[in-house]
Amino acid sequence: MTQQELETIYEALAKAIDAIEDGQRELYLAKLALALVETLDDLPRAMAVIEECRTGLVEPGAAGSKK
Amino acid sequence: MRPAGRGELDSLYFDYPHFDPPSRPASEEPCPVAIVGAGPVGMVAALTLAQHGLRCVLLDNKATFNDGSRAICISRSSFHILDQLGVVARFLDKSLGWTLGRSFFRGRQILEFAMPDSANEKFRPMYNLHQQYIEAFLWEAVAQSPLIEARWQSEVVALEAAPGQVTLGVQDPNGRYDLQAQWVIAADGARSAVRRLCGLRLKGDNHEGRYVIADVQMAHDYPTIRRALFDPASRPGGTVLIHRQPDDIWRIDYQLHEGESVEEAMREESVRASVSGVLREIGHEGGWDLEWWSVYSANTLLLDDYRHGRVFFAGDSAHIVPIFGVRGLNNGIADAHNIGWKIAAVIKDQAGDALLDSYTPERRGATLDVFANATKSTRFMTPPSHGWRIMRDAALSLALTRESAGALANPRQMTPYSYADSPLTAADDEGFASGPVPGAMVQDVALADGYLSDRLGKDFTLIAFGAPALPDQPGLSVVSLPSTGAAAETYGAQEGSAYLIRPDLHIAARWRQASSEKIRKALESVMAQARKTA
Ligand SMILES: Cc1cc2nc3c(=O)[nH]c(=O)nc-3n(C[C@H](O)[C@H](O)[C@H](O)COP(=O)(O)OP(=O)(O)OC[C@H]3O[C@@H](n4cnc5c(N)ncnc54)[C@H](O)[C@@H]3O)c2cc1C
């Protein structure tokens, strides 16, 4: 995927998340994830991405971070 | 429960019989087998023993059948058992067979699933029939059997085990007495007194989510297709199941909201309001009558060991499973059929006591298998936490545009359990490239005149393809089939192949090239004859 393509996707996602009403965003993202991994059609890679995205969610020591 | 003004047995479509207490002799001989509980499982156990020529006493503390329609889905494998017991005709006549299920999300259909079926199957994957009829039809056969002595209004209140014998303390309207039995089958249901008397407890989990099941009588035009409504307008965030039963009775099964009080939900007005909301949603505009309702939660509970000395637990006394898999009753029927032939073989001295030790691994294994499937279904129907809920909703929402996601809503109702890991199951013959494996239930095939299942014996059966050498074994039925054609293909067989089928219709062993020696040895091993206790 080119830098340009990735940017297009990045923007589309930002706009979609903004356009979705409060309370529906999590559902949207979960649905998107499910649809994308099915399209990916590769179990090991999907599992790896699922784990990858769990990391780095909270900056270590960042103000206001709670667990 | 029933509407105000109607008694517990005041059904719109079923007349409950009344059974008097027994007039029993002043003294009696010990009986070979006592069965506690004349629910569906106890009656199947009694009929199985009778089929193998064994006497039993069947005790129940009530004066009639269970109230309410309760378990309504009977699976193909149970129909095969009923057929083998010679009682299936009445069931076929009255029940409604079905293969299809449909799931809806917010009113839109997202999935239609068909359970495996073909012209090679004598029975449909599932049949709907109210539990009172299940019990009534079994009772007709029980009442006719000279080998079964049924005693109603007879409650087991004490149990004492001694070497070689169990003494039950029984209370009936005429007093209390001791009944001695060589073996006991405890089919006394979820609140089993025998379990308590043996000092045993069910172990496992209680899941989130409570459901109300309500039966209504109405003229409603929809085929016998199981409908599952996810997040319907009538019960936002909840799940509703709808099943058709005979006699214009419909089962409406709906989930209570988190925090909704069960007491409140069980009030007649609440049930009426909920049901009418669902009926409006499925487009039923005519009238309807409320028949019966009840509440349940999805539990996965079971005993560590289904055998306790000379006592065997079968049905709800041994396991409580979530009903989405419709395996509670079906598994209980298979329990009874499994332990029945084994006890008969041991009493008739055809098998060693060790045969009985295969009961727990086989039947408890079946329950654990149900748990694995039902836990998945339960999590889908009643997500236990935020993560499960959000993914469930994501799958349902995605299913509106992608059929594949709808498959996640499949209730997986028909995975027959295989005894592959049982001590009774022989290692597979590696020569087979296809066909049912040892441990699996026998696979039906349409033959020129009926079905393969019609030709199975009451005891062990050998299905022989072509003309393998056969042992001269008393009680062994032989079904000879050609070594080519549909049946041979289904069984991956060639000239000389054979399958050994147990009395409970599971495959004990198979050989690409059978011989009388192999067959004789396999029978000996299944019957634990080498380990026979004196
Ligand atoms: C209210 C209710 C609703 C249900 N709904 C569904 C459903 O929708 N779908 C589904 O699949 N399953 C349902 N079930 C479960 C289903 O009914 C059981 O799985 C099935 O009846 C089990 O059969 P059983 O023979 O093991 O036990 P039971 O049918 O419970 O029979 C046990 C028998 O033992 C008798 N007994 C108990 N104690 C003693 C004693 N001490 N001495 C003598 N006799 C005794 C009882 O009177 C009873 O007749 C429901 C159960 C209940 C209670």
XYZ file of C-alpha atoms and ligand atoms in Angstrom:
654
model
C 0.000 0.000 0.000
C 1.401 3.405 -0.922
C 1.745 6.281 1.506
C -0.939 8.045 -0.490
C -3.393 5.145 -0.161
C -2.797 4.838 3.564
C -3.494 8.529 3.948
C -6.745 8.197 2.058
C -7.840 5.435 4.433
C -6.698 7.429 7.453
C -8.839 10.363 6.403
C -11.843 8.236 5.563
C -11.709 6.633 9.003
C -11.373 9.974 10.777
C -14.383 11.309 8.923
C -16.432 8.180 9.486
C -15.748 8.198 13.227
C -16.752 11.856 13.408
C -19.878 11.257 11.383
C -21.101 8.437 13.596
C -23.226 9.500 16.500
C -22.048 9.234 20.092
C -22.604 5.800 21.517
C -22.274 4.027 18.153
C -18.547 4.483 17.583
C -17.373 1.454 19.470
C -19.860 -0.712 17.617
C -18.705 0.775 14.353
C -15.045 0.079 15.088
C -15.763 -3.482 16.225
C -17.794 -4.123 13.092
C -15.066 -2.614 10.952
C -12.443 -4.799 12.606
C -14.505 -7.927 12.075
C -15.148 -7.078 8.434
C -11.495 -6.247 7.776
C -10.056 -9.379 9.328
C -12.518 -11.479 7.403
C -11.409 -9.737 4.215
C -7.802 -10.295 5.247
C -8.572 -14.032 5.330
C -5.453 -14.951 7.299
C -5.946 -16.171 10.870
C -2.358 -15.859 12.167
C -1.969 -12.342 10.772
C -5.358 -11.344 12.131
C -4.474 -12.628 15.601
C -1.145 -10.796 15.442
C -2.825 -7.504 14.515
C -5.414 -7.975 17.280
C -2.535 -8.276 19.772
C -0.431 -5.538 18.176
C -3.183 -2.963 18.549
C -3.561 -3.674 22.269
C -0.123 -2.246 22.889
C 0.743 1.414 23.278
C -2.838 2.484 24.018
C -1.735 4.439 27.079
C 1.495 6.428 27.114
C 3.553 5.160 30.042
C 3.396 7.747 32.771
C 1.164 10.086 30.766
C -0.970 12.439 32.817
C -4.439 11.119 33.576
C -3.633 7.573 32.563
C -5.630 5.140 34.611
C -5.800 1.405 34.647
C -47.382 -21.073 35.718
C -50.812 -20.656 34.245
C -53.233 -17.737 33.981
C -55.320 -16.765 37.001
C -58.271 -19.073 37.489
C -56.549 -22.089 35.957
C -54.831 -24.807 37.973
C -51.291 -26.055 37.340
C -52.648 -28.905 35.215
C -55.402 -26.938 33.496
C -54.058 -27.073 29.964
C -55.786 -25.724 26.850
C -54.887 -28.839 24.860
C -53.759 -31.638 27.153
C -55.673 -33.751 29.669
C -53.415 -34.830 32.478
C -54.090 -38.378 33.645
C -54.248 -39.184 37.338
C -52.268 -42.147 38.636
C -53.219 -43.890 41.875
C -50.596 -45.053 44.315
C -49.621 -48.711 43.909
C -51.147 -51.537 45.860
C -47.990 -53.326 46.759
C -47.367 -56.725 48.296
C -46.602 -57.002 52.014
C -43.138 -58.261 51.202
C -41.216 -58.432 47.990
C -38.062 -59.811 46.456
C -35.217 -57.418 45.706
C -35.581 -56.047 42.172
C -32.730 -56.035 39.666
C -33.075 -52.302 38.925
C -34.971 -49.475 40.593
C -35.425 -46.291 38.588
C -36.159 -43.117 40.525
C -38.187 -40.633 38.474
C -40.717 -41.375 35.733
C -39.894 -38.287 33.705
C -38.886 -38.818 30.075
C -35.419 -40.044 31.052
C -36.597 -42.552 33.657
C -39.144 -43.950 31.220
C -36.564 -44.342 28.446
C -34.305 -46.148 30.923
C -37.162 -48.501 31.875
C -38.013 -49.208 28.229
C -34.366 -49.869 27.424
C -34.047 -52.376 30.269
C -37.300 -54.039 29.204
C -36.023 -54.314 25.665
C -33.109 -56.311 27.006
C -35.471 -58.492 28.995
C -34.890 -56.923 32.386
C -37.413 -56.177 35.118
C -37.451 -52.852 36.917
C -39.474 -50.839 39.391
C -40.087 -47.254 38.277
C -40.861 -44.791 41.091
C -42.256 -41.281 40.798
C -43.444 -38.958 43.531
C -46.144 -37.272 41.427
C -49.601 -38.493 40.435
C -49.282 -37.386 36.811
C -46.839 -36.116 34.168
C -44.699 -33.008 34.464
C -46.708 -29.806 34.137
C -46.084 -27.474 31.228
C -44.578 -28.160 27.841
C -40.939 -27.646 28.970
C -38.554 -29.381 26.547
C -40.084 -29.277 23.084
C -37.262 -30.101 20.632
C -36.428 -33.761 20.070
C -33.396 -34.451 17.926
C -32.893 -37.013 15.183
C -30.624 -39.084 17.410
C -33.376 -39.286 20.025
C -35.840 -40.363 17.339
C -33.476 -43.178 16.430
C -33.467 -44.246 20.068
C -37.268 -44.095 20.241
C -37.414 -46.078 17.014
C -35.105 -48.730 18.410
C -37.323 -48.956 21.490
C -40.272 -49.515 19.165
C -42.202 -46.421 20.249
C -41.461 -43.826 17.568
C -44.739 -44.137 15.626
C -46.799 -41.975 17.990
C -44.053 -39.362 18.077
C -43.840 -39.195 14.299
C -47.569 -38.885 14.066
C -47.936 -35.944 16.394
C -44.691 -33.965 16.268
C -43.620 -31.349 13.735
C -40.324 -32.103 11.989
C -38.092 -29.238 10.929
C -34.751 -28.391 9.372
C -34.659 -24.616 9.051
C -33.863 -21.755 11.368
C -33.989 -18.044 10.634
C -32.293 -15.261 12.531
C -33.364 -11.642 12.443
C -31.538 -8.513 13.595
C -33.746 -5.498 14.269
C -36.466 -7.015 12.121
C -34.259 -7.896 9.155
C -33.426 -11.482 8.320
C -29.656 -12.004 8.526
C -29.409 -15.770 8.356
C -31.264 -18.846 7.288
C -29.581 -22.067 8.347
C -30.484 -25.589 7.401
C -29.506 -28.471 9.636
C -27.961 -31.421 7.804
C -30.634 -33.543 6.159
C -30.958 -35.808 3.146
C -33.019 -38.563 1.594
C -30.655 -41.004 3.316
C -32.006 -39.973 6.687
C -35.084 -41.693 8.041
C -35.663 -38.826 10.478
C -35.549 -35.064 10.226
C -32.871 -33.220 12.234
C -35.403 -31.981 14.802
C -39.014 -32.475 15.871
C -41.127 -30.219 18.025
C -43.479 -31.808 20.521
C -44.733 -30.655 23.925
C -43.088 -32.549 26.753
C -46.447 -33.800 28.092
C -46.881 -35.765 24.866
C -43.311 -37.013 25.012
C -44.124 -38.375 28.454
C -47.592 -39.611 27.468
C -46.278 -41.580 24.479
C -43.460 -43.107 26.511
C -45.969 -43.930 29.227
C -48.204 -45.846 26.791
C -45.306 -48.203 26.144
C -44.227 -48.344 29.807
C -47.765 -49.194 30.934
C -47.947 -52.021 28.414
C -44.653 -53.608 29.370
C -45.000 -56.594 31.693
C -41.419 -56.037 32.805
C -41.895 -52.515 34.169
C -43.670 -51.974 37.447
C -44.498 -48.289 37.745
C -45.311 -46.849 41.157
C -46.735 -43.337 41.207
C -47.051 -41.164 44.292
C -43.986 -42.991 45.549
C -41.201 -40.784 46.821
C -37.676 -41.938 47.520
C -36.709 -40.455 50.875
C -33.754 -42.561 51.967
C -30.931 -44.511 50.417
C -28.536 -46.977 51.914
C -25.793 -48.692 49.982
C -24.478 -52.101 50.981
C -22.211 -54.493 49.091
C -24.138 -55.821 46.114
C -27.299 -53.932 46.935
C -28.970 -50.569 47.490
C -31.936 -50.085 49.799
C -34.293 -47.241 48.953
C -36.657 -45.850 51.556
C -39.916 -45.140 49.729
C -42.881 -43.150 50.993
C -46.315 -43.527 49.415
C -49.826 -42.677 50.670
C -50.030 -46.124 52.250
C -46.854 -45.754 54.267
C -43.134 -46.115 54.120
C -41.222 -49.187 53.042
C -37.813 -50.397 51.966
C -37.180 -51.384 48.388
C -34.056 -53.367 47.640
C -32.394 -53.165 44.265
C -29.197 -54.437 42.734
C -28.765 -51.240 40.754
C -30.388 -47.806 40.865
C -30.861 -45.345 38.027
C -31.450 -41.864 39.432
C -33.579 -40.028 36.870
C -35.190 -37.784 39.434
C -34.495 -34.493 37.749
C -32.697 -31.237 38.478
C -33.468 -31.290 42.189
C -32.533 -34.963 42.503
C -33.180 -36.371 45.959
C -30.940 -39.343 45.193
C -28.083 -36.972 44.428
C -28.561 -35.307 47.795
C -28.904 -38.652 49.588
C -25.607 -39.731 48.052
C -23.992 -36.519 49.280
C -23.195 -35.321 45.743
C -23.417 -31.867 44.202
C -23.605 -30.501 40.675
C -20.634 -28.301 39.814
C -20.183 -25.608 37.206
C -21.370 -22.134 36.292
C -24.508 -20.092 36.364
C -24.541 -17.831 33.338
C -25.900 -14.322 32.999
C -29.301 -13.833 31.539
C -32.750 -15.018 32.403
C -35.381 -16.115 29.977
C -39.117 -16.411 30.217
C -40.692 -19.192 28.175
C -44.346 -18.744 27.372
C -46.648 -20.992 25.378
C -49.565 -19.415 23.577
C -52.324 -20.953 21.523
C -53.079 -19.126 18.292
C -53.882 -19.674 14.659
C -50.642 -18.324 13.192
C -49.490 -18.958 9.687
C -45.759 -19.695 9.691
C -44.001 -22.941 8.897
C -42.131 -24.977 11.510
C -38.978 -22.879 11.371
C -37.135 -21.751 14.453
C -37.021 -17.969 14.568
C -34.458 -16.031 16.592
C -35.018 -12.283 16.912
C -31.970 -10.323 18.014
C -32.534 -6.835 19.361
C -36.180 -6.767 18.226
C -38.282 -3.635 18.596
C -40.478 -5.457 21.117
C -37.516 -6.199 23.402
C -34.651 -3.818 22.565
C -31.262 -5.313 23.355
C -32.793 -8.724 24.082
C -33.242 -11.967 22.228
C -36.498 -13.763 21.395
C -36.952 -17.338 20.149
C -40.129 -18.603 18.519
C -40.975 -22.259 17.934
C -44.056 -23.880 16.530
C -45.537 -26.857 18.385
C -48.473 -29.061 17.420
C -52.057 -28.082 18.386
C -51.543 -24.430 17.362
C -49.257 -23.921 20.343
C -46.322 -21.533 19.932
C -43.349 -21.214 22.220
C -42.198 -17.644 22.791
C -38.944 -17.471 24.629
C -37.614 -14.023 25.579
C -34.714 -12.652 27.479
C -35.172 -10.396 30.471
C -33.234 -7.151 30.593
C -30.363 -6.812 32.960
C -31.800 -5.744 36.262
C -35.370 -6.677 35.276
C -36.895 -8.413 38.278
C -37.879 -12.011 37.707
C -40.787 -11.684 40.086
C -42.176 -8.768 38.124
C -41.532 -10.452 34.773
C -43.343 -13.598 35.885
C -46.585 -11.773 36.699
C -49.348 -12.665 34.283
C -49.818 -9.066 33.098
C -46.094 -8.724 32.373
C -46.031 -11.974 30.407
C -49.120 -10.930 28.438
C -47.619 -7.531 27.637
C -44.294 -9.023 26.538
C -45.915 -11.723 24.433
C -48.276 -9.328 22.725
C -45.325 -7.072 21.844
C -43.540 -9.991 20.203
C -46.684 -11.140 18.380
C -47.274 -7.654 17.019
C -43.713 -7.622 15.763
C -44.084 -10.914 13.884
C -47.315 -9.699 12.339
C -49.795 -11.811 14.245
C -53.003 -9.830 14.340
C -55.526 -12.441 15.453
C -56.339 -13.476 18.977
C -54.278 -15.693 21.241
C -54.609 -17.538 24.525
C -51.924 -17.792 27.142
C -51.300 -21.452 28.020
C -48.303 -21.722 30.375
C -45.097 -19.905 31.259
C -41.923 -20.402 33.215
C -38.488 -18.859 33.740
C -34.994 -20.250 33.440
C -31.363 -19.199 33.372
C -28.566 -20.726 31.357
C -26.561 -23.000 33.641
C -23.756 -25.407 32.867
C -23.737 -27.761 35.830
C -22.835 -31.426 36.105
C -21.699 -34.187 38.427
C -18.023 -35.153 38.607
C -18.976 -38.788 38.204
C -22.290 -40.112 36.866
C -21.681 -43.362 38.725
C -21.766 -43.603 42.500
C -21.244 -47.246 43.380
C -24.456 -48.989 42.328
C -26.250 -45.727 41.547
C -26.186 -44.160 38.075
C -27.348 -40.625 37.396
C -29.130 -39.886 34.124
C -30.791 -36.778 32.715
C -31.239 -33.578 34.707
C -30.088 -35.248 37.922
C -26.618 -35.491 36.356
C -26.460 -32.334 34.271
C -28.162 -29.003 33.716
C -27.368 -27.490 30.325
C -28.428 -24.227 28.703
C -31.425 -24.919 26.518
C -30.254 -23.072 23.393
C -28.553 -26.240 22.287
C -31.799 -28.175 22.964
C -29.700 -30.933 24.439
C -31.032 -31.174 27.978
C -33.700 -33.725 27.282
C -31.993 -35.239 24.243
C -28.846 -35.884 26.230
C -30.908 -37.373 29.031
C -32.548 -39.792 26.606
C -29.114 -40.845 25.353
C -27.898 -41.271 28.967
C -30.768 -43.643 29.717
C -30.282 -45.616 26.525
C -26.550 -45.890 27.232
C -26.737 -47.086 30.838
C -29.751 -49.324 30.135
C -28.032 -51.876 27.913
C -24.894 -51.857 30.015
C -26.705 -52.679 33.259
C -28.699 -55.339 31.398
C -25.520 -56.939 30.040
C -23.915 -56.987 33.494
C -26.985 -58.438 35.213
C -27.273 -61.101 32.523
C -23.606 -61.851 33.147
C -22.699 -61.111 29.545
C -20.345 -58.339 30.565
C -17.963 -57.461 33.319
C -18.653 -54.735 35.857
C -15.985 -52.626 34.141
C -18.451 -52.052 31.274
C -20.362 -49.771 33.647
C -17.314 -47.578 34.141
C -17.600 -46.475 30.533
C -20.868 -44.690 31.327
C -19.342 -41.592 32.880
C -16.638 -40.901 30.281
C -19.143 -41.397 27.460
C -22.109 -39.506 28.812
C -20.295 -36.887 30.877
C -18.174 -36.315 27.800
C -21.358 -35.664 25.848
C -22.424 -33.085 28.422
C -19.059 -31.317 28.299
C -19.401 -31.207 24.536
C -22.822 -29.600 24.916
C -21.319 -27.105 27.331
C -18.662 -26.118 24.802
C -21.282 -25.520 22.099
C -23.945 -24.126 24.355
C -21.508 -21.775 26.020
C -20.855 -20.278 22.596
C -24.570 -19.988 21.857
C -25.269 -18.618 25.300
C -22.582 -15.980 24.930
C -24.144 -14.977 21.666
C -27.700 -14.916 22.984
C -26.777 -13.412 26.334
C -23.386 -11.670 26.130
C -21.806 -11.862 29.589
C -19.744 -8.657 29.366
C -19.161 -5.515 27.355
C -16.622 -7.119 25.028
C -18.886 -10.029 24.116
C -21.848 -7.706 23.636
C -20.047 -5.277 21.379
C -18.682 -8.087 19.197
C -22.065 -9.801 19.086
C -23.712 -6.583 17.968
C -20.917 -5.976 15.470
C -21.453 -9.439 13.979
C -25.217 -8.939 13.768
C -24.827 -5.509 12.255
C -22.276 -6.796 9.750
C -24.576 -9.660 8.870
C -26.997 -7.162 7.350
C -24.533 -6.759 4.487
C -22.374 -9.886 4.788
C -23.893 -13.312 4.935
C -20.736 -14.836 6.385
C -21.108 -12.864 9.602
C -24.628 -14.230 10.047
C -23.137 -17.674 10.462
C -21.858 -16.517 13.859
C -25.513 -16.533 14.918
C -25.917 -20.222 14.067
C -27.063 -22.034 17.215
C -25.124 -25.234 16.344
C -27.953 -27.461 17.444
C -27.078 -30.721 15.843
C -23.583 -31.940 16.460
C -24.004 -35.587 17.433
C -21.486 -36.592 20.066
C -18.921 -39.262 19.309
C -17.501 -41.685 21.891
C -14.135 -41.606 20.142
C -12.263 -41.356 23.456
C -14.284 -44.008 25.267
C -12.517 -47.052 26.714
C -15.070 -49.127 24.754
C -14.165 -47.653 21.394
C -11.598 -49.558 19.366
C -8.737 -47.774 17.638
C -9.740 -46.989 14.075
C -8.663 -49.198 11.195
C -6.368 -46.961 9.197
C -7.448 -48.565 5.964
C -10.610 -46.425 5.905
C -10.541 -43.199 3.931
C -14.141 -42.277 4.769
C -17.253 -43.380 6.656
C -18.299 -42.848 10.274
C -15.474 -43.416 12.768
C -15.600 -45.706 15.803
C -17.445 -43.941 18.599
C -19.798 -42.076 16.253
C -23.487 -42.820 16.060
C -24.476 -45.112 13.220
C -25.087 -43.264 9.940
C -28.446 -43.944 8.334
C -28.684 -44.888 4.650
C -31.742 -45.339 2.452
C -31.909 -48.909 1.171
C -34.150 -50.394 -1.478
C -36.707 -51.302 1.183
C -36.530 -48.781 3.996
C -33.491 -47.629 5.922
C -30.394 -49.200 7.344
C -31.543 -48.160 10.824
C -34.667 -50.338 10.400
C -32.491 -53.409 10.149
C -30.359 -52.955 13.238
C -30.858 -55.540 15.984
C -31.836 -54.910 19.588
C -28.421 -56.011 20.774
C -25.093 -55.783 18.918
C -25.312 -55.599 15.135
C -22.655 -56.319 12.582
C -23.026 -54.429 9.329
C -21.223 -56.642 6.840
C -20.308 -55.506 3.334
C -20.043 -58.382 0.886
C -19.284 -61.617 2.682
C -16.684 -61.316 5.429
C -16.140 -64.344 7.681
C -18.443 -64.010 10.689
C -18.163 -65.402 14.192
C -20.938 -67.569 15.541
C -21.946 -65.189 18.303
C -25.288 -65.501 20.074
C -27.257 -62.263 20.114
C -25.254 -60.710 17.296
C -27.517 -59.557 14.451
C -26.002 -59.334 11.023
C -27.051 -56.869 8.347
C -25.552 -57.899 5.018
C -25.103 -55.167 2.460
C -23.555 -55.226 -1.001
C -19.898 -54.211 -1.159
C -20.691 -51.548 -3.742
C -23.457 -48.953 -3.925
C -24.731 -46.132 -1.745
C -24.338 -47.818 1.646
C -20.823 -49.094 0.944
C -19.887 -45.618 -0.216
C -21.272 -43.934 2.899
C -19.332 -46.387 5.009
C -16.135 -46.246 2.974
C -16.448 -50.014 2.699
C -15.175 -52.648 0.260
C -15.710 -56.394 -0.074
C -15.142 -57.888 3.390
C -15.511 -54.671 5.432
C -17.634 -54.617 8.571
C -18.889 -52.277 11.298
C -19.767 -53.424 14.799
C -22.706 -51.436 16.199
C -23.488 -51.296 19.919
C -27.026 -51.658 21.280
C -27.110 -47.863 21.742
C -26.383 -47.334 18.037
C -22.801 -46.156 18.424
C -20.010 -47.744 16.407
C -17.735 -49.935 18.538
C -15.231 -50.910 15.848
C -14.798 -51.209 12.095
C -12.541 -53.154 9.800
C -11.701 -52.688 6.152
C -11.139 -56.413 6.103
C -13.045 -58.122 8.891
C -12.484 -61.606 10.243
C -14.385 -63.654 12.794
C -11.414 -63.444 15.123
C -11.284 -59.631 14.983
C -15.013 -59.363 15.548
C -15.011 -61.819 18.431
C -12.122 -60.022 20.113
C -13.791 -56.635 19.718
C -16.994 -57.903 21.303
C -15.045 -59.385 24.156
C -13.209 -56.155 24.708
C -16.367 -54.001 24.646
C -18.058 -56.278 27.136
C -15.041 -56.030 29.432
C -15.101 -59.781 29.683
C -11.389 -60.031 30.359
C -11.845 -57.734 33.339
C -14.995 -59.469 34.501
C -15.276 -59.548 38.247
C -16.256 -62.817 39.842
C -40.149 -25.269 34.199
C -39.230 -25.985 33.251
C -39.108 -25.571 31.946
C -38.266 -26.220 31.061
N -38.181 -25.772 29.789
C -37.377 -26.411 28.911
C -37.282 -25.980 27.570
O -37.928 -25.011 27.157
N -36.459 -26.655 26.721
C -35.701 -27.723 27.160
O -34.957 -28.321 26.367
N -35.793 -28.156 28.424
C -36.599 -27.534 29.292
N -36.664 -27.969 30.574
C -35.827 -29.119 30.957
C -36.474 -30.435 30.614
O -37.803 -30.444 31.037
C -35.648 -31.514 31.283
O -34.374 -31.534 30.667
C -36.254 -32.887 31.197
O -37.536 -32.943 31.743
C -35.333 -33.831 31.946
O -35.934 -35.059 32.128
P -35.623 -35.941 33.383
O -36.444 -37.161 33.171
O -34.168 -36.036 33.595
O -36.148 -35.116 34.641
P -37.624 -34.660 34.985
O -38.431 -34.487 33.790
O -37.473 -33.517 35.913
O -38.219 -35.915 35.760
C -37.822 -36.253 37.065
C -38.951 -36.994 37.720
O -38.523 -37.474 38.983
C -39.540 -37.281 39.935
N -38.920 -37.212 41.254
C -38.172 -36.218 41.763
N -37.759 -36.520 42.997
C -38.252 -37.753 43.277
C -38.165 -38.602 44.410
N -37.480 -38.257 45.498
N -38.796 -39.787 44.360
C -39.485 -40.157 43.272
N -39.591 -39.380 42.167
C -38.987 -38.200 42.179
C -40.184 -35.993 39.482
O -41.489 -35.859 39.974
C -40.156 -36.125 37.976
O -41.290 -36.737 37.463
C -37.508 -27.324 31.493
C -37.619 -27.748 32.799
C -38.472 -27.094 33.685
C -38.576 -27.579 35.107
